[in-house]
Amino acid sequence: MNLGDYSAYWARLRAEQPAVVCGDLVLSWRQLDDQADGVAAALQAMGVVRGDRVACLLNNCAEWVIAYVATLKTGAMLVPLHTRYGDKQLREIEEQADCRVVISRPEQIVRLSEVPAAQADSSAEVCLYARKGERGFVTMRAAAGSGVRPQRVDTEPGDVAVLSYTSGSTGVPKGVMLTHDGIFAFATSQLMAQRWTSEEQVLLLAPFAFTGGVISGLTPTYLIGSCLHIEENADPVRVLAIIRDRRI
């Protein structure tokens, strides 16, 4: 079982149907799968293999979803990092997780230790930053649009898909290992309990960096092939307008 296979499945069945809506950006299932393939291939070119850790230090955005699916495709573990964490906490988590790549923006990556100046340019683009070896980087836009397909990786049901760290409110953050089959079981039980279908329009306000966002919100929507609407700013007036206008 590899949860990363679902994007290709829905790309075949619902190719032009929207998978992700974030502001004015709309990604179809075909576009999501193609872009995740390109990013997965770039991760593999940076040395990421099954069982490695790939961190994601981003606010809620379409790139977060692409990073999640791409990491799953490589058989690596995604390590969500919350942008509201303090610098010390972020560095401790990255060091403990021993991440091979961090997916982030320049203004966020500089919060982590040992970032060469060449990697912290003025661009606001999301980049894939290698944290081992030569410490190079590539923009997600270039990787996603490359058209390169990754090498297929078969995972075991018990392989860890997400390494989610606790908030550390009662001590140091601790990594919680969430497996492919565990995430699948939780998400499918939620889908059955709420009777979700592929026609659902789901608005997500919770941060992806917490399990409530990535596991309870993003993953069920992804598995059932419905459309995820991403909103970073939970302004009540704006949210109500989105619910009304998009018929969520």
PDB file of C-alpha atoms in Angstrom, residues 15-182:
ATOM      1  CA  ALA A  15      -8.708  14.110 -14.700  1.00  0.00           C
ATOM      2  CA  GLU A  16     -10.176  17.567 -15.233  1.00  0.00           C
ATOM      3  CA  GLN A  17     -12.172  17.775 -12.018  1.00  0.00           C
ATOM      4  CA  PRO A  18     -10.740  20.163  -9.392  1.00  0.00           C
ATOM      5  CA  ALA A  19      -8.629  18.580  -6.691  1.00  0.00           C
ATOM      6  CA  VAL A  20      -7.313  21.704  -4.946  1.00  0.00           C
ATOM      7  CA  VAL A  21      -8.570  25.277  -4.869  1.00  0.00           C
ATOM      8  CA  CYS A  22      -6.404  27.902  -3.167  1.00  0.00           C
ATOM      9  CA  GLY A  23      -7.358  31.516  -3.850  1.00  0.00           C
ATOM     10  CA  ASP A  24      -7.392  31.946  -7.627  1.00  0.00           C
ATOM     11  CA  LEU A  25      -5.381  28.761  -8.186  1.00  0.00           C
ATOM     12  CA  VAL A  26      -7.248  25.626  -9.221  1.00  0.00           C
ATOM     13  CA  LEU A  27      -5.431  22.311  -9.675  1.00  0.00           C
ATOM     14  CA  SER A  28      -7.212  19.464 -11.442  1.00  0.00           C
ATOM     15  CA  TRP A  29      -6.514  15.894 -10.434  1.00  0.00           C
ATOM     16  CA  ARG A  30      -4.373  15.462 -13.558  1.00  0.00           C
ATOM     17  CA  GLN A  31      -2.364  18.580 -12.721  1.00  0.00           C
ATOM     18  CA  LEU A  32      -1.932  17.543  -9.085  1.00  0.00           C
ATOM     19  CA  ASP A  33      -0.653  14.103 -10.072  1.00  0.00           C
ATOM     20  CA  ASP A  34       1.665  15.461 -12.784  1.00  0.00           C
ATOM     21  CA  GLN A  35       3.145  18.093 -10.490  1.00  0.00           C
ATOM     22  CA  ALA A  36       3.528  15.668  -7.581  1.00  0.00           C
ATOM     23  CA  ASP A  37       5.325  13.274  -9.943  1.00  0.00           C
ATOM     24  CA  GLY A  38       7.779  16.009 -10.934  1.00  0.00           C
ATOM     25  CA  VAL A  39       8.477  16.944  -7.327  1.00  0.00           C
ATOM     26  CA  ALA A  40       8.823  13.267  -6.327  1.00  0.00           C
ATOM     27  CA  ALA A  41      11.375  12.792  -9.126  1.00  0.00           C
ATOM     28  CA  ALA A  42      13.283  15.852  -7.895  1.00  0.00           C
ATOM     29  CA  LEU A  43      13.283  14.485  -4.348  1.00  0.00           C
ATOM     30  CA  GLN A  44      14.686  11.196  -5.604  1.00  0.00           C
ATOM     31  CA  ALA A  45      17.343  13.077  -7.562  1.00  0.00           C
ATOM     32  CA  MET A  46      18.312  14.741  -4.272  1.00  0.00           C
ATOM     33  CA  GLY A  47      18.852  11.313  -2.738  1.00  0.00           C
ATOM     34  CA  VAL A  48      15.487  10.736  -1.030  1.00  0.00           C
ATOM     35  CA  VAL A  49      14.706   7.031  -0.677  1.00  0.00           C
ATOM     36  CA  ARG A  50      12.086   4.977   1.115  1.00  0.00           C
ATOM     37  CA  GLY A  51      12.224   5.648   4.853  1.00  0.00           C
ATOM     38  CA  ASP A  52      13.921   9.058   4.583  1.00  0.00           C
ATOM     39  CA  ARG A  53      12.382  12.158   6.134  1.00  0.00           C
ATOM     40  CA  VAL A  54      11.208  15.185   4.121  1.00  0.00           C
ATOM     41  CA  ALA A  55      10.115  18.223   6.128  1.00  0.00           C
ATOM     42  CA  CYS A  56       7.519  20.746   4.984  1.00  0.00           C
ATOM     43  CA  LEU A  57       7.772  24.234   6.490  1.00  0.00           C
ATOM     44  CA  LEU A  58       4.937  26.121   4.789  1.00  0.00           C
ATOM     45  CA  ASN A  59       1.682  27.812   5.628  1.00  0.00           C
ATOM     46  CA  ASN A  60      -1.442  26.232   4.142  1.00  0.00           C
ATOM     47  CA  CYS A  61      -1.123  26.417   0.353  1.00  0.00           C
ATOM     48  CA  ALA A  62      -1.441  24.273  -2.762  1.00  0.00           C
ATOM     49  CA  GLU A  63       2.301  23.557  -2.628  1.00  0.00           C
ATOM     50  CA  TRP A  64       1.780  21.846   0.725  1.00  0.00           C
ATOM     51  CA  VAL A  65      -0.579  19.339  -0.905  1.00  0.00           C
ATOM     52  CA  ILE A  66       1.870  18.744  -3.762  1.00  0.00           C
ATOM     53  CA  ALA A  67       4.689  18.203  -1.238  1.00  0.00           C
ATOM     54  CA  TYR A  68       2.563  15.698   0.708  1.00  0.00           C
ATOM     55  CA  VAL A  69       1.633  13.613  -2.325  1.00  0.00           C
ATOM     56  CA  ALA A  70       5.171  13.781  -3.765  1.00  0.00           C
ATOM     57  CA  THR A  71       6.727  12.605  -0.504  1.00  0.00           C
ATOM     58  CA  LEU A  72       4.274   9.714  -0.296  1.00  0.00           C
ATOM     59  CA  LYS A  73       5.237   8.679  -3.839  1.00  0.00           C
ATOM     60  CA  THR A  74       8.903   8.389  -2.817  1.00  0.00           C
ATOM     61  CA  GLY A  75       8.124   6.187   0.177  1.00  0.00           C
ATOM     62  CA  ALA A  76       9.646   8.797   2.487  1.00  0.00           C
ATOM     63  CA  MET A  77       8.067  10.242   5.639  1.00  0.00           C
ATOM     64  CA  LEU A  78       6.631  13.740   5.605  1.00  0.00           C
ATOM     65  CA  VAL A  79       7.585  15.810   8.658  1.00  0.00           C
ATOM     66  CA  PRO A  80       5.139  18.734   9.001  1.00  0.00           C
ATOM     67  CA  LEU A  81       6.700  21.849  10.557  1.00  0.00           C
ATOM     68  CA  HIS A  82       4.431  24.631  11.770  1.00  0.00           C
ATOM     69  CA  THR A  83       5.520  28.126  10.757  1.00  0.00           C
ATOM     70  CA  ARG A  84       4.326  29.430  14.130  1.00  0.00           C
ATOM     71  CA  TYR A  85       6.831  27.315  16.025  1.00  0.00           C
ATOM     72  CA  GLY A  86       9.799  29.144  17.485  1.00  0.00           C
ATOM     73  CA  ASP A  87      13.144  28.876  15.715  1.00  0.00           C
ATOM     74  CA  LYS A  88      14.644  26.741  18.488  1.00  0.00           C
ATOM     75  CA  GLN A  89      11.738  24.288  18.340  1.00  0.00           C
ATOM     76  CA  LEU A  90      11.946  24.027  14.553  1.00  0.00           C
ATOM     77  CA  ARG A  91      15.666  23.346  14.661  1.00  0.00           C
ATOM     78  CA  GLU A  92      15.314  20.700  17.348  1.00  0.00           C
ATOM     79  CA  ILE A  93      12.630  18.870  15.365  1.00  0.00           C
ATOM     80  CA  GLU A  94      14.580  18.978  12.112  1.00  0.00           C
ATOM     81  CA  GLU A  95      17.733  17.757  13.831  1.00  0.00           C
ATOM     82  CA  GLN A  96      15.935  14.924  15.598  1.00  0.00           C
ATOM     83  CA  ALA A  97      14.058  13.867  12.452  1.00  0.00           C
ATOM     84  CA  ASP A  98      17.306  13.990  10.441  1.00  0.00           C
ATOM     85  CA  CYS A  99      15.549  15.360   7.360  1.00  0.00           C
ATOM     86  CA  ARG A 100      17.177  14.887   3.967  1.00  0.00           C
ATOM     87  CA  VAL A 101      15.142  17.662   2.317  1.00  0.00           C
ATOM     88  CA  VAL A 102      13.110  20.597   3.598  1.00  0.00           C
ATOM     89  CA  ILE A 103      10.373  22.097   1.411  1.00  0.00           C
ATOM     90  CA  SER A 104       9.901  25.746   2.291  1.00  0.00           C
ATOM     91  CA  ARG A 105      10.198  29.378   1.220  1.00  0.00           C
ATOM     92  CA  PRO A 106      13.374  31.479   1.620  1.00  0.00           C
ATOM     93  CA  GLU A 107      11.942  33.580   4.457  1.00  0.00           C
ATOM     94  CA  GLN A 108      11.164  30.408   6.430  1.00  0.00           C
ATOM     95  CA  ILE A 109      14.166  28.215   5.617  1.00  0.00           C
ATOM     96  CA  VAL A 110      16.549  30.770   7.153  1.00  0.00           C
ATOM     97  CA  ARG A 111      14.965  29.968  10.510  1.00  0.00           C
ATOM     98  CA  LEU A 112      16.651  26.568  10.403  1.00  0.00           C
ATOM     99  CA  SER A 113      20.301  26.041  11.179  1.00  0.00           C
ATOM    100  CA  GLU A 114      23.111  25.939   8.638  1.00  0.00           C
ATOM    101  CA  VAL A 115      21.398  27.493   5.634  1.00  0.00           C
ATOM    102  CA  PRO A 116      23.949  28.784   3.093  1.00  0.00           C
ATOM    103  CA  ALA A 117      23.365  32.355   1.961  1.00  0.00           C
ATOM    104  CA  ALA A 118      22.937  31.173  -1.634  1.00  0.00           C
ATOM    105  CA  GLN A 119      19.826  29.270  -0.574  1.00  0.00           C
ATOM    106  CA  ALA A 120      18.199  32.297   1.041  1.00  0.00           C
ATOM    107  CA  ASP A 121      17.671  34.554  -1.965  1.00  0.00           C
ATOM    108  CA  SER A 122      14.966  37.197  -2.254  1.00  0.00           C
ATOM    109  CA  SER A 123      12.587  34.977  -4.205  1.00  0.00           C
ATOM    110  CA  ALA A 124       9.319  34.048  -2.523  1.00  0.00           C
ATOM    111  CA  GLU A 125       9.116  30.757  -4.416  1.00  0.00           C
ATOM    112  CA  VAL A 126       8.717  27.443  -2.655  1.00  0.00           C
ATOM    113  CA  CYS A 127      11.942  25.447  -2.962  1.00  0.00           C
ATOM    114  CA  LEU A 128      13.249  21.987  -2.174  1.00  0.00           C
ATOM    115  CA  TYR A 129      16.328  22.442   0.035  1.00  0.00           C
ATOM    116  CA  ALA A 130      18.777  19.549   0.353  1.00  0.00           C
ATOM    117  CA  ARG A 131      19.962  19.235   3.953  1.00  0.00           C
ATOM    118  CA  LYS A 132      22.689  16.686   3.311  1.00  0.00           C
ATOM    119  CA  GLY A 133      25.600  16.528   0.901  1.00  0.00           C
ATOM    120  CA  GLU A 134      26.104  19.637  -1.220  1.00  0.00           C
ATOM    121  CA  ARG A 135      23.046  21.422   0.217  1.00  0.00           C
ATOM    122  CA  GLY A 136      21.669  22.504  -3.148  1.00  0.00           C
ATOM    123  CA  PHE A 137      18.108  23.550  -3.899  1.00  0.00           C
ATOM    124  CA  VAL A 138      15.570  23.543  -6.718  1.00  0.00           C
ATOM    125  CA  THR A 139      12.360  25.524  -7.047  1.00  0.00           C
ATOM    126  CA  MET A 140       9.147  23.561  -6.720  1.00  0.00           C
ATOM    127  CA  ARG A 141       7.845  25.270  -9.858  1.00  0.00           C
ATOM    128  CA  ALA A 142      10.742  23.885 -11.910  1.00  0.00           C
ATOM    129  CA  ALA A 143      10.411  20.422 -10.395  1.00  0.00           C
ATOM    130  CA  ALA A 144       6.621  20.300 -10.731  1.00  0.00           C
ATOM    131  CA  GLY A 145       6.736  21.364 -14.366  1.00  0.00           C
ATOM    132  CA  SER A 146       9.622  19.125 -15.417  1.00  0.00           C
ATOM    133  CA  GLY A 147       7.461  16.312 -16.781  1.00  0.00           C
ATOM    134  CA  VAL A 148       9.835  13.794 -15.200  1.00  0.00           C
ATOM    135  CA  ARG A 149       8.281  10.680 -13.670  1.00  0.00           C
ATOM    136  CA  PRO A 150       9.641   9.288 -10.403  1.00  0.00           C
ATOM    137  CA  GLN A 151      10.803   5.765  -9.903  1.00  0.00           C
ATOM    138  CA  ARG A 152       7.903   3.795  -8.464  1.00  0.00           C
ATOM    139  CA  VAL A 153       8.311   2.859  -4.802  1.00  0.00           C
ATOM    140  CA  ASP A 154       6.311   0.050  -3.201  1.00  0.00           C
ATOM    141  CA  THR A 155       5.747   0.509   0.505  1.00  0.00           C
ATOM    142  CA  GLU A 156       4.575  -1.845   3.215  1.00  0.00           C
ATOM    143  CA  PRO A 157       1.346  -1.066   5.118  1.00  0.00           C
ATOM    144  CA  GLY A 158       3.377  -0.546   8.280  1.00  0.00           C
ATOM    145  CA  ASP A 159       5.774   1.948   6.716  1.00  0.00           C
ATOM    146  CA  VAL A 160       5.621   5.404   8.280  1.00  0.00           C
ATOM    147  CA  ALA A 161       4.019   8.007   5.982  1.00  0.00           C
ATOM    148  CA  VAL A 162       3.917  11.003   8.326  1.00  0.00           C
ATOM    149  CA  LEU A 163       6.185  11.795  11.273  1.00  0.00           C
ATOM    150  CA  SER A 164       4.085  14.289  13.202  1.00  0.00           C
ATOM    151  CA  TYR A 165       5.603  16.088  16.178  1.00  0.00           C
ATOM    152  CA  THR A 166       3.618  17.033  19.253  1.00  0.00           C
ATOM    153  CA  SER A 167       3.373  20.717  20.155  1.00  0.00           C
ATOM    154  CA  GLY A 168       5.684  20.361  23.148  1.00  0.00           C
ATOM    155  CA  SER A 169       3.305  22.075  25.571  1.00  0.00           C
ATOM    156  CA  THR A 170       4.181  19.583  28.331  1.00  0.00           C
ATOM    157  CA  GLY A 171       7.791  18.884  27.352  1.00  0.00           C
ATOM    158  CA  VAL A 172      10.003  18.562  24.310  1.00  0.00           C
ATOM    159  CA  PRO A 173       8.161  17.737  21.042  1.00  0.00           C
ATOM    160  CA  LYS A 174       7.903  14.019  20.359  1.00  0.00           C
ATOM    161  CA  GLY A 175       7.643  12.403  16.932  1.00  0.00           C
ATOM    162  CA  VAL A 176       4.510  10.317  16.400  1.00  0.00           C
ATOM    163  CA  MET A 177       4.832   7.704  13.633  1.00  0.00           C
ATOM    164  CA  LEU A 178       1.712   7.509  11.459  1.00  0.00           C
ATOM    165  CA  THR A 179       1.770   4.567   9.068  1.00  0.00           C
ATOM    166  CA  HIS A 180       0.209   4.176   5.635  1.00  0.00           C
ATOM    167  CA  ASP A 181      -2.318   1.624   6.853  1.00  0.00           C
ATOM    168  CA  GLY A 182      -3.076   3.554  10.049  1.00  0.00           C
TER     169      GLY A 182
END
